[in-house]
Structures are given as C-alpha cells and as structure tokens.
Short mmCIF file of C-alpha atoms and ligand atoms in Angstrom, two decimals:
data_model
loop_
_atom_site.label_atom_id
_atom_site.label_comp_id
_atom_site.label_asym_id
_atom_site.label_seq_id
_atom_site.Cartn_x
_atom_site.Cartn_y
_atom_site.Cartn_z
CA MET A 1 62.39 63.39 81.14
CA ASN A 2 61.22 59.87 81.88
CA PRO A 3 62.97 56.82 80.40
CA THR A 4 60.27 56.30 77.77
CA ARG A 5 60.80 59.83 76.48
CA ILE A 6 64.56 59.29 76.28
CA TRP A 7 64.07 56.04 74.35
CA PHE A 8 61.61 57.73 72.02
CA SER A 9 64.05 60.56 71.25
CA ILE A 10 66.77 58.07 70.41
CA ALA A 11 64.37 56.17 68.15
CA ILE A 12 63.51 59.36 66.28
CA VAL A 13 67.14 60.30 65.78
CA GLY A 14 68.07 56.73 64.82
CA VAL A 15 65.27 55.98 62.34
CA SER A 16 64.98 58.59 59.64
CA SER A 17 61.67 57.26 58.31
CA VAL A 18 60.06 58.11 61.65
CA VAL A 19 61.25 61.70 61.29
CA ALA A 20 59.91 61.85 57.74
CA MET A 21 56.45 60.77 58.92
CA GLY A 22 56.30 63.63 61.40
CA GLN A 23 53.62 64.17 63.99
CA ALA A 24 50.79 61.59 63.95
CA ARG A 25 47.45 62.98 62.75
CA PRO A 26 44.17 62.62 64.68
CA LEU A 27 42.12 61.68 61.61
CA PRO A 28 42.79 59.18 58.83
CA GLY A 29 43.35 60.49 55.32
CA ALA A 30 41.52 59.74 52.07
CA ASP A 31 43.95 56.83 51.55
CA LEU A 32 42.42 54.80 54.43
CA GLN A 33 40.35 52.45 52.29
CA GLN A 34 43.24 51.81 49.88
CA ILE A 35 45.63 51.03 52.73
CA TYR A 36 43.04 48.62 54.16
CA GLU A 37 42.67 46.90 50.77
CA ARG A 38 46.46 46.56 50.55
CA LEU A 39 46.93 45.26 54.10
CA LEU A 40 44.07 42.73 54.26
CA PRO A 41 45.32 40.26 51.62
CA GLN A 42 48.79 40.33 53.18
CA ILE A 43 47.30 39.75 56.64
CA GLU A 44 45.28 36.84 55.24
CA LYS A 45 48.53 35.27 54.04
CA ILE A 46 49.98 35.15 57.58
CA ALA A 47 49.60 31.60 58.93
CA ALA A 48 48.15 32.25 62.36
CA PHE A 49 48.58 30.63 65.77
CA ASP A 50 45.18 30.53 67.48
CA HIS A 51 46.07 30.98 71.15
CA HIS A 52 42.69 29.93 72.59
CA ALA A 53 39.97 27.62 71.27
CA HIS A 54 37.79 24.65 72.21
CA PRO A 55 37.90 22.50 69.06
CA GLY A 56 35.69 19.46 68.86
CA PHE A 57 32.30 18.13 67.91
CA ALA A 58 29.08 19.16 69.66
CA TYR A 59 28.55 15.66 71.06
CA ASP A 60 31.95 15.69 72.81
CA PRO A 61 31.68 16.79 76.49
CA ASP A 62 35.46 17.22 76.77
CA VAL A 63 35.59 20.41 74.65
CA ASP A 64 35.57 22.24 78.00
CA ALA A 65 35.79 21.36 81.68
CA MET A 66 32.50 23.14 82.32
CA ALA A 67 29.12 23.44 80.64
CA ALA A 68 27.16 26.48 79.54
CA PRO A 69 24.24 27.22 81.85
CA PRO A 70 21.07 28.72 80.40
CA GLY A 71 21.40 32.49 80.30
CA SER A 72 21.19 35.59 78.15
CA VAL A 73 23.33 35.43 75.03
CA PRO A 74 24.60 38.71 73.58
CA PHE A 75 23.34 39.68 70.14
CA ARG A 76 26.17 38.57 67.85
CA GLU A 77 26.75 35.26 69.64
CA ARG A 78 23.26 33.92 69.07
CA ASP A 79 23.03 31.01 66.67
CA THR A 80 20.59 33.13 64.65
CA ASN A 81 23.53 35.34 63.56
CA PRO A 82 23.37 35.36 59.72
CA GLU A 83 27.19 35.57 59.60
CA LEU A 84 27.19 31.89 60.56
CA ILE A 85 25.39 31.13 57.29
CA ALA A 86 28.16 33.02 55.51
CA ALA A 87 30.62 30.79 57.40
CA ALA A 88 28.84 27.63 56.20
CA LYS A 89 28.86 28.97 52.64
CA ALA A 90 32.58 29.80 52.75
CA LEU A 91 33.65 26.53 54.35
CA PHE A 92 31.21 24.01 52.88
CA GLY A 93 29.51 25.65 49.88
CA TYR A 94 26.20 25.78 51.78
CA PRO A 95 23.66 26.68 49.09
CA TYR A 96 20.86 28.20 51.23
CA ASP A 97 20.27 31.57 52.89
CA ASP A 98 18.57 30.26 56.02
CA LEU A 99 18.96 27.42 58.49
CA SER A 100 15.50 25.87 58.31
CA PRO A 101 15.53 22.26 59.60
CA GLU A 102 15.53 20.72 56.09
CA HIS A 103 18.30 23.05 54.90
CA ALA A 104 20.30 22.45 58.08
CA LYS A 105 20.17 18.74 57.24
CA TRP A 106 22.16 19.48 54.07
CA LEU A 107 24.91 20.97 56.21
CA THR A 108 25.09 18.11 58.73
CA GLN A 109 25.17 15.60 55.85
CA LYS A 110 27.91 17.53 54.04
CA LYS A 111 30.03 17.54 57.19
CA ALA A 112 29.43 13.81 57.74
CA GLU A 113 30.63 13.13 54.16
CA LEU A 114 33.73 15.23 54.67
CA ARG A 115 34.48 13.42 57.91
CA LYS A 116 34.48 10.16 55.97
CA GLN A 117 36.68 11.64 53.27
CA TYR A 118 39.05 13.23 55.82
CA SER A 119 39.10 10.47 58.39
CA GLY A 120 40.72 10.50 61.82
CA THR A 121 42.59 13.72 62.54
CA ALA A 122 42.52 14.89 58.90
CA TYR A 123 39.12 16.60 59.18
CA PHE A 124 40.04 19.33 61.65
CA ASP A 125 43.49 19.70 60.04
CA MET A 126 41.63 20.46 56.79
CA ILE A 127 39.54 23.12 58.59
CA LEU A 128 42.72 24.78 59.89
CA ASP A 129 44.23 24.70 56.40
CA LYS A 130 41.15 26.36 54.91
CA LEU A 131 41.44 29.20 57.42
CA ASN A 132 45.23 29.51 57.18
CA LEU A 133 45.65 28.59 60.83
CA GLU A 134 49.02 26.96 61.41
CA ARG A 135 47.95 25.64 64.82
CA SER A 136 45.10 26.14 67.26
CA VAL A 137 45.33 25.66 71.01
CA ALA A 138 42.88 23.00 72.20
CA ASN A 139 41.75 24.16 75.63
CA ARG A 140 39.90 20.99 76.55
CA ALA A 141 39.21 18.82 79.57
CA MET A 142 41.02 15.98 77.78
CA MET A 143 42.39 15.64 74.27
CA ALA A 144 40.34 13.88 71.59
CA ASP A 145 41.69 11.17 69.28
CA TYR A 146 40.21 13.04 66.30
CA LEU A 147 42.51 16.05 66.88
CA ASP A 148 46.09 16.09 65.59
CA ALA A 149 48.27 16.97 68.61
CA LYS A 150 50.81 18.69 66.34
CA ARG A 151 48.23 21.12 65.03
CA PHE A 152 46.17 21.33 68.24
CA PRO A 153 48.45 21.75 71.26
CA TRP A 154 46.60 20.89 74.48
CA VAL A 155 45.93 23.36 77.29
CA PHE A 156 44.47 21.54 80.27
CA PHE A 157 42.41 22.88 83.19
CA ALA A 158 43.88 23.34 86.68
CA ASP A 159 40.89 24.74 88.62
CA ALA A 160 39.65 21.44 90.02
CA PHE A 161 42.52 21.20 92.53
CA MET A 162 40.89 24.09 94.42
CA TRP A 163 37.65 22.15 95.17
CA PRO A 164 38.67 18.96 97.02
CA PHE A 165 36.25 19.24 99.99
CA ASP A 166 32.51 18.87 100.51
CA ASN A 167 31.16 21.44 98.05
CA ARG A 168 27.55 21.62 99.23
CA GLN A 169 27.79 25.25 100.24
CA GLN A 170 29.81 26.17 97.11
CA ARG A 171 27.19 24.64 94.81
CA SER A 172 24.20 26.26 96.46
CA ARG A 173 25.39 29.82 95.77
CA ASN A 174 23.39 30.05 92.53
CA PRO A 175 22.00 27.81 89.76
CA ASP A 176 25.15 28.17 87.64
CA GLU A 177 27.38 26.85 90.44
CA GLU A 178 25.02 23.87 90.71
CA VAL A 179 26.17 23.08 87.14
CA TYR A 180 29.82 24.11 87.43
CA ILE A 181 30.97 22.70 90.76
CA PRO A 182 29.98 19.04 90.12
CA LEU A 183 31.99 19.28 86.87
CA GLN A 184 35.00 20.47 88.87
CA GLU A 185 34.54 17.50 91.21
CA LYS A 186 34.43 15.24 88.16
CA MET A 187 37.63 16.81 86.78
CA LEU A 188 39.46 16.35 90.11
CA HIS A 189 38.31 12.75 90.15
CA ARG A 190 39.70 12.24 86.65
CA TRP A 191 43.08 13.66 87.70
CA MET A 192 43.04 11.34 90.74
CA GLN A 193 42.29 8.35 88.53
CA GLN A 194 45.08 9.37 86.17
CA GLU A 195 47.53 9.52 89.09
CA LYS A 196 46.11 6.35 90.71
CA VAL A 197 45.10 8.23 93.85
CA SER A 198 42.01 6.51 95.26
CA LYS A 199 41.16 9.03 97.97
CA LEU A 200 42.33 12.48 99.06
CA PRO A 201 45.85 12.23 100.55
CA ALA A 202 45.99 12.54 104.34
CA ASP A 203 47.89 15.83 104.57
CA LEU A 204 48.52 18.97 102.54
CA SER A 205 52.08 18.00 101.54
CA SER A 206 50.93 14.76 99.92
CA TYR A 207 47.98 16.57 98.31
CA LEU A 208 50.34 19.12 96.78
CA SER A 209 52.65 16.39 95.48
CA PHE A 210 49.64 14.79 93.78
CA VAL A 211 48.90 18.22 92.22
CA SER A 212 52.50 18.57 90.99
CA ARG A 213 52.56 15.03 89.58
CA THR A 214 49.36 15.74 87.63
CA LEU A 215 50.87 18.91 86.14
CA GLU A 216 54.07 17.08 85.23
CA ASP A 217 52.19 14.17 83.64
CA ASN A 218 49.89 16.48 81.69
CA GLN A 219 52.96 18.29 80.41
CA LYS A 220 54.46 14.94 79.36
CA LYS A 221 51.21 14.13 77.56
CA GLY A 222 51.71 17.28 75.47
CA GLY A 223 50.10 19.98 77.61
CA ILE A 224 51.70 23.34 76.80
CA ALA A 225 49.94 25.40 79.49
CA MET A 226 47.48 25.18 82.39
CA LYS A 227 44.24 27.09 82.25
CA PHE A 228 42.10 28.63 84.98
CA GLU A 229 38.45 29.47 84.47
CA VAL A 230 38.23 30.18 88.19
CA ALA A 231 36.43 33.48 87.48
CA TYR A 232 33.28 31.42 86.88
CA PHE A 233 33.43 29.74 90.28
CA ARG A 234 34.61 32.36 92.78
CA THR A 235 36.26 35.75 93.12
CA THR A 236 39.57 36.39 91.38
CA ARG A 237 40.86 38.33 94.40
CA PHE A 238 43.49 36.09 95.92
CA SER A 239 44.75 36.73 99.45
CA ASP A 240 48.13 35.52 100.63
CA PRO A 241 47.60 32.91 103.37
CA SER A 242 50.41 31.03 105.09
CA ARG A 243 51.09 27.34 104.55
CA GLN A 244 50.09 26.72 108.19
CA GLN A 245 46.63 28.19 107.53
CA ALA A 246 46.15 25.99 104.44
CA GLU A 247 47.44 22.93 106.31
CA ALA A 248 45.02 23.45 109.18
CA ILE A 249 42.02 23.80 106.83
CA TYR A 250 43.05 20.74 104.80
CA LYS A 251 43.41 18.66 107.95
CA LYS A 252 40.03 19.81 109.26
CA TYR A 253 38.06 18.94 106.09
CA VAL A 254 39.97 16.21 104.25
CA ALA A 255 37.77 13.49 105.75
CA GLY A 256 34.47 15.41 105.52
CA GLY A 257 32.58 18.44 106.77
CA VAL A 258 31.58 21.61 104.96
CA PRO A 259 34.18 24.42 105.12
CA SER A 260 32.88 27.93 105.74
CA PRO A 261 33.13 30.20 102.66
CA GLU A 262 36.08 32.01 104.33
CA GLU A 263 37.94 28.78 105.11
CA TYR A 264 37.39 27.43 101.60
CA ARG A 265 38.55 30.68 100.02
CA THR A 266 41.68 30.81 102.17
CA PHE A 267 42.57 27.25 101.18
CA GLN A 268 41.95 27.99 97.49
CA ASP A 269 44.06 31.17 97.63
CA TYR A 270 46.96 29.08 98.88
CA VAL A 271 46.48 26.34 96.24
CA PHE A 272 46.16 28.89 93.42
CA ARG A 273 49.47 30.49 94.44
CA PHE A 274 51.04 27.03 94.65
CA LEU A 275 49.83 26.20 91.13
CA ILE A 276 51.15 29.37 89.52
CA THR A 277 54.49 28.90 91.29
CA GLU A 278 54.62 25.40 89.81
CA GLY A 279 53.92 26.99 86.42
CA GLY A 280 57.21 28.85 86.84
CA ARG A 281 59.16 25.78 87.94
CA LEU A 282 57.83 23.60 85.12
CA LEU A 283 57.93 26.32 82.43
CA LEU A 284 54.23 25.72 82.03
CA PRO A 285 52.54 29.04 81.21
CA VAL A 286 49.36 29.95 83.08
CA HIS A 287 46.26 30.91 81.07
CA ILE A 288 43.54 32.73 83.00
CA HIS A 289 40.00 33.46 81.80
CA SER A 290 39.88 37.20 82.37
CA ALA A 291 36.68 38.42 80.69
CA VAL A 292 33.00 38.51 81.44
CA GLY A 293 31.59 34.99 81.27
CA ILE A 294 28.48 33.19 80.12
CA GLY A 295 25.48 32.70 82.40
CA ASP A 296 23.51 35.32 84.24
CA TYR A 297 25.35 34.97 87.57
CA PHE A 298 28.89 35.77 86.41
CA SER A 299 30.12 38.61 88.64
CA LEU A 300 32.03 41.31 86.78
CA THR A 301 32.92 42.94 90.09
CA GLU A 302 34.28 39.80 91.74
CA SER A 303 35.95 38.40 88.63
CA GLY A 304 37.18 41.46 86.73
CA ILE A 305 40.76 41.28 85.48
CA MET A 306 42.07 44.11 87.67
CA ASN A 307 41.52 41.91 90.76
CA LEU A 308 44.51 39.91 89.54
CA GLU A 309 46.91 42.86 89.57
CA ASN A 310 48.45 41.86 92.92
CA ILE A 311 49.29 38.44 91.48
CA LEU A 312 50.57 39.63 88.10
CA ARG A 313 52.80 42.33 89.58
CA ASP A 314 54.18 40.09 92.34
CA PRO A 315 57.92 39.50 91.76
CA ARG A 316 57.62 36.08 93.43
CA TYR A 317 55.90 34.90 90.23
CA LYS A 318 58.26 36.46 87.73
CA ALA A 319 59.30 33.01 86.49
CA THR A 320 55.70 32.25 85.52
CA THR A 321 54.34 33.34 82.14
CA PHE A 322 50.75 34.56 82.37
CA VAL A 323 48.38 34.76 79.40
CA MET A 324 45.25 36.76 80.10
CA ILE A 325 42.66 34.94 77.99
CA HIS A 326 40.11 37.33 76.40
CA GLY A 327 42.27 40.29 77.49
CA GLY A 328 40.03 41.38 80.37
CA TYR A 329 37.04 42.27 78.16
CA PRO A 330 35.05 44.51 78.73
CA PHE A 331 37.92 46.09 80.72
CA GLU A 332 40.44 45.51 77.92
CA ARG A 333 41.51 49.17 77.87
CA GLU A 334 42.69 48.96 81.47
CA ALA A 335 43.92 45.40 81.08
CA ILE A 336 46.54 46.23 78.44
CA TRP A 337 48.54 48.10 81.08
CA LEU A 338 49.04 44.81 82.95
CA ALA A 339 51.07 43.70 79.92
CA SER A 340 53.78 46.13 81.03
CA VAL A 341 54.92 43.27 83.29
CA LYS A 342 57.53 41.30 81.38
CA ASN A 343 55.90 37.90 81.98
CA VAL A 344 52.30 38.98 81.28
CA TYR A 345 50.66 38.63 77.84
CA MET A 346 47.20 39.47 76.53
CA GLU A 347 45.05 37.23 74.33
CA SER A 348 42.12 38.75 72.42
CA SER A 349 39.74 35.84 71.74
CA TYR A 350 36.04 36.32 72.44
CA GLN A 351 36.40 40.09 71.96
CA GLU A 352 36.34 39.55 68.19
CA ILE A 353 33.04 37.65 68.60
CA ALA A 354 31.33 39.73 71.29
CA MET A 355 32.02 42.87 69.24
CA TYR A 356 31.64 43.38 65.51
CA PRO A 357 34.89 44.06 63.60
CA SER A 358 34.15 47.81 63.55
CA GLU A 359 34.30 48.02 67.36
CA PHE A 360 36.92 45.32 67.90
CA SER A 361 39.27 47.22 65.58
CA HIS A 362 39.17 50.17 68.03
CA CYS A 363 40.16 47.93 70.94
CA LEU A 364 42.87 46.30 68.91
CA LYS A 365 44.20 49.69 67.82
CA GLN A 366 44.53 50.82 71.42
CA TRP A 367 46.39 47.59 72.26
CA LEU A 368 48.64 47.95 69.19
CA GLU A 369 49.43 51.51 70.25
CA THR A 370 50.33 50.46 73.81
CA PHE A 371 52.13 47.08 74.01
CA PRO A 372 52.08 45.66 70.45
CA ASP A 373 54.69 43.07 71.40
CA LYS A 374 52.53 41.57 74.19
CA ILE A 375 49.24 40.87 72.43
CA THR A 376 48.15 37.59 70.87
CA PHE A 377 45.31 36.33 68.70
CA GLY A 378 42.73 33.64 69.47
CA THR A 379 39.29 32.59 68.26
CA ASP A 380 37.64 30.92 71.28
CA SER A 381 36.10 28.59 68.71
CA PHE A 382 33.47 26.34 70.28
CA PRO A 383 30.82 24.03 68.77
CA TYR A 384 27.54 25.98 68.86
CA ASN A 385 25.26 23.00 68.27
CA GLU A 386 24.80 19.93 66.06
CA VAL A 387 24.43 22.06 62.91
CA LEU A 388 26.76 25.00 63.51
CA GLY A 389 30.02 23.62 64.81
CA ALA A 390 33.49 24.66 65.86
CA GLU A 391 34.17 24.97 62.11
CA GLU A 392 31.81 27.95 61.60
CA SER A 393 32.95 29.37 64.92
CA TYR A 394 36.61 29.26 63.76
CA TRP A 395 35.64 30.99 60.51
CA LEU A 396 33.83 33.82 62.30
CA GLY A 397 36.73 34.34 64.74
CA VAL A 398 39.42 34.30 62.06
CA GLN A 399 37.51 36.55 59.64
CA SER A 400 36.59 39.03 62.36
CA ALA A 401 40.11 39.23 63.75
CA ARG A 402 41.84 39.58 60.38
CA THR A 403 39.49 42.27 59.09
CA ALA A 404 39.53 44.22 62.39
CA LEU A 405 43.32 43.98 62.46
CA ALA A 406 43.61 45.28 58.90
CA ALA A 407 41.24 48.15 59.78
CA ALA A 408 43.14 49.09 62.96
CA LEU A 409 46.50 49.03 61.19
CA ALA A 410 45.18 50.92 58.15
CA GLU A 411 44.10 53.73 60.45
CA MET A 412 47.47 53.76 62.18
CA VAL A 413 49.27 53.94 58.83
CA SER A 414 46.93 56.58 57.43
CA MET A 415 47.28 58.70 60.56
CA GLY A 416 51.06 58.54 60.35
CA GLU A 417 51.65 56.42 63.46
CA VAL A 418 53.52 53.57 61.77
CA SER A 419 54.79 52.68 58.32
CA GLU A 420 53.05 49.99 56.29
CA ALA A 421 56.03 47.68 56.77
CA ARG A 422 55.90 48.19 60.53
CA ALA A 423 52.14 47.56 60.47
CA LEU A 424 52.66 44.19 58.79
CA ALA A 425 55.36 43.26 61.31
CA MET A 426 52.87 44.08 64.08
CA ALA A 427 50.25 41.91 62.36
CA LYS A 428 52.64 38.97 62.22
CA ALA A 429 53.58 39.40 65.88
CA TYR A 430 49.92 39.50 66.95
CA LEU A 431 48.74 36.63 64.73
CA HIS A 432 51.67 34.30 65.28
CA ASP A 433 55.12 35.20 66.55
CA THR A 434 54.41 36.60 70.02
CA ALA A 435 52.35 33.58 71.06
CA THR A 436 54.70 30.96 69.63
CA SER A 437 57.70 32.63 71.32
CA ILE A 438 56.06 31.91 74.69
CA TYR A 439 56.25 28.15 74.15
CA GLU A 440 59.55 27.80 72.30
CA GLY A 441 62.01 25.84 74.38
CA ASN A 442 59.47 25.08 77.14
CA THR A 443 60.24 21.38 77.16
CA HIS A 444 61.95 19.37 79.84
ZN1 LIG B 501 37.37 29.72 75.95
#
C-alpha cells in the first residue's frame, strides 16, 4: 500500500460523510443542472484574486515588456468574438449588437466619460469592483500612475538580464525575435538607468550585484514577484553551467562581439539559475510563462512546460516559489503533476480564453481532482485595441472562469466525488486563498 492509499483510508474512516457518499460515479446525475445553478451564484460572490493580468490602456506600451507580432489568432481570441459585445453591454450598457465604427465610437466616448467621473486610479478600481475582483496582479514593464498599487500588485519582468551582449544573431532568428529582442534590450537599459549603471559592469560579479540590486529595488517599489516570458525568446531547457563558464563568456563579450548561440545559451542558463536562486533569498516568487505563445514562430517543442521539470524538481531551489503562468497549456494535463512539488503552483489564465467554458471546465476538473490546493485563477486581461480594452478582457476572463469552475464542481458533486460544501471550499481556494497565501508575509 502506498502512502496515498494509507492517507485515503484514514480519511474515509475519519470523515463519515465521505463513507456515506460511497464510490464516485462515472456519469453525472439528473441533478447536475440544479447543482450548477446553486453553485454559480455562490462562486460569483467570492471576491477573487486575479493572479495574472496586464491591466492598462491600449495606448500604454508598458502593459507588457514585449509586443505582439503579427500572427494567427485562435478563434475565440479574435476581436470579432461576439462575447466581447456582451462584455461591453454588461460593463458599460453598450446598446448595440455590433461594433461598426460609428457604434464603436459610442463605447470609446462612454469610457472617456467614466474616466473623467472616476479620475486617477478610481477607474480601474471601479472595473475590479464590478467584476468582484479583490485585486489583480499587474504584470507590466513598469507600473502606471492610473493603477492603484493596493488593488494591482506589480509583477515585474526579469528576462532582460539574460540579453546583455550584442544580440545581432539572437534577433535574426525569425521576424518575431526582431520585435522581441530590441524590447529586451530596452528593458535592460531601463533597469540600468534605474540603478544608475551607465555601462555593463566589467566582470560577472559586479553584473550579478547589479541584477540583485534591481530585484531588491523593484521589491521595495512594491513588486511581489518576478516574471519570465523567456519561452518567447529561447528554449526553456536550462543546462547547469559552472560559474567559471559564465565568467569566461561574460569577460569575452562584455565589451563587444557576437556570442555564438551555444555561448549565449550557456551564459543565460547560468543567469536564469542565479535569478531563481535570488527569488528564494528575497522571498520573491518566480512567475514563468509556461503555455503556447502568440506569434507564428513560438516553439511548443522548445518552450513546452515539461522542459522545466529539471528546474522545478531541483532541491537547490526549494526556497523559491514557482508559479507556472497559464498552467502549461496545451500540456496542462501533464503540467498539473509538477504541482506535486511543494513550492510549485499552477495558474490557469489564458486557458479560460483560448478554450470556451465547456472545454476549460474539463481541464479545471482534472486539476481540481489532482492538486486542488495548488491551482490559482487569473484572467490574462490585456487591452485588445482602442475600442475593446482590458475592461472587456477582464469580463471575459472572469465570466469564463467562474462559469467553467461552477460546471466542473457541479459535475464533481453530482458524480459523488466531493460534497457541495467541499466544492465551495475548493472554489474559494482556486479563486483567492491559494494565491494570496503565496504572498502573505513575503516582506522584508
Ligand atoms: Zn500574460
């Protein structure tokens, strides 16, 4: 008998209601719809913590540290999705059924009026209130003065430290990297300005102290975690080079010259491991983009979540809390098993947008049935364009997640897997408590 079986037997003996429910059934009963109708309003009442979003206005380049290249957009994410009209109706009383240019003008004017009425940080606070979001992570290049830091905790980007050299070869890999890599250079430059570092430090030790100072200062400015979107820029397979190797490469290229792809990767592997170790020292959780990405050149093979298994299961990083942003989608069924590691959490944003609630509820159910105490909710809200903003994006994420969650839990209740009370406790953990517990006490 394995330890899980022993624990399960004790649970059955100890909790009589579990015994009364008996063996779980493979099909839901006729009560499924009623259970769903009972659960949904209670789930809507849970003030949620959105663990991943890019709040801001479409004109603001700091909503992310990178830009979207032109590429194929999956069906539901296109701005022609009629659900976005439903979002505008629900949030702003939009009176039309299409987004023709003259009708769209109504919406932009309505938002402009509301921004006057709710000036400063009040506008986005009002949006959160409407959606019953207690707080929403702002994963942004820099914070905006129109976002209330109490409601929008900042998660800053840490990728740029891995691209300090001449990036000619890195950029030329494909048209997307031509867009991404210069933005990483810009981000590194901004961190250097912030730390009053005018040029790259002479040796690796001083470079790494500049990196640490930036992390510490960002944490002092309110940063609650560091984020990697490294999957967009290179493979997520990280080797384990020695400090001497990294030192030699730094010395060779600090003053110029184009590193070979192998040299650059070796250096980056070292810096990435340094950064996540710092995340443990500073109690600064590490968020990692772990799903398929936008653009037509994103490599699912090179950047799939399972490539990170050697990092996540490495006891040297057990002091670091990892949050796998987007939960490895479309490999979320494998990814959930990485949450068996004590310091690894899953975050489900983007899945609730890429899939419709009917399909997302199946993924969520599998997660709830595996490690319900390690999964967290997020919207990945992002301003679509001048007309459809982060507001509509929040609405779609929140509505999709709450309805899919109610559907997944209703099935679990109807099939005799959990009681209704247990289902609601799971909902609260997923929508709020598990994520907030990660950050409680993480202040120095
Ligand atoms: Zn995102």
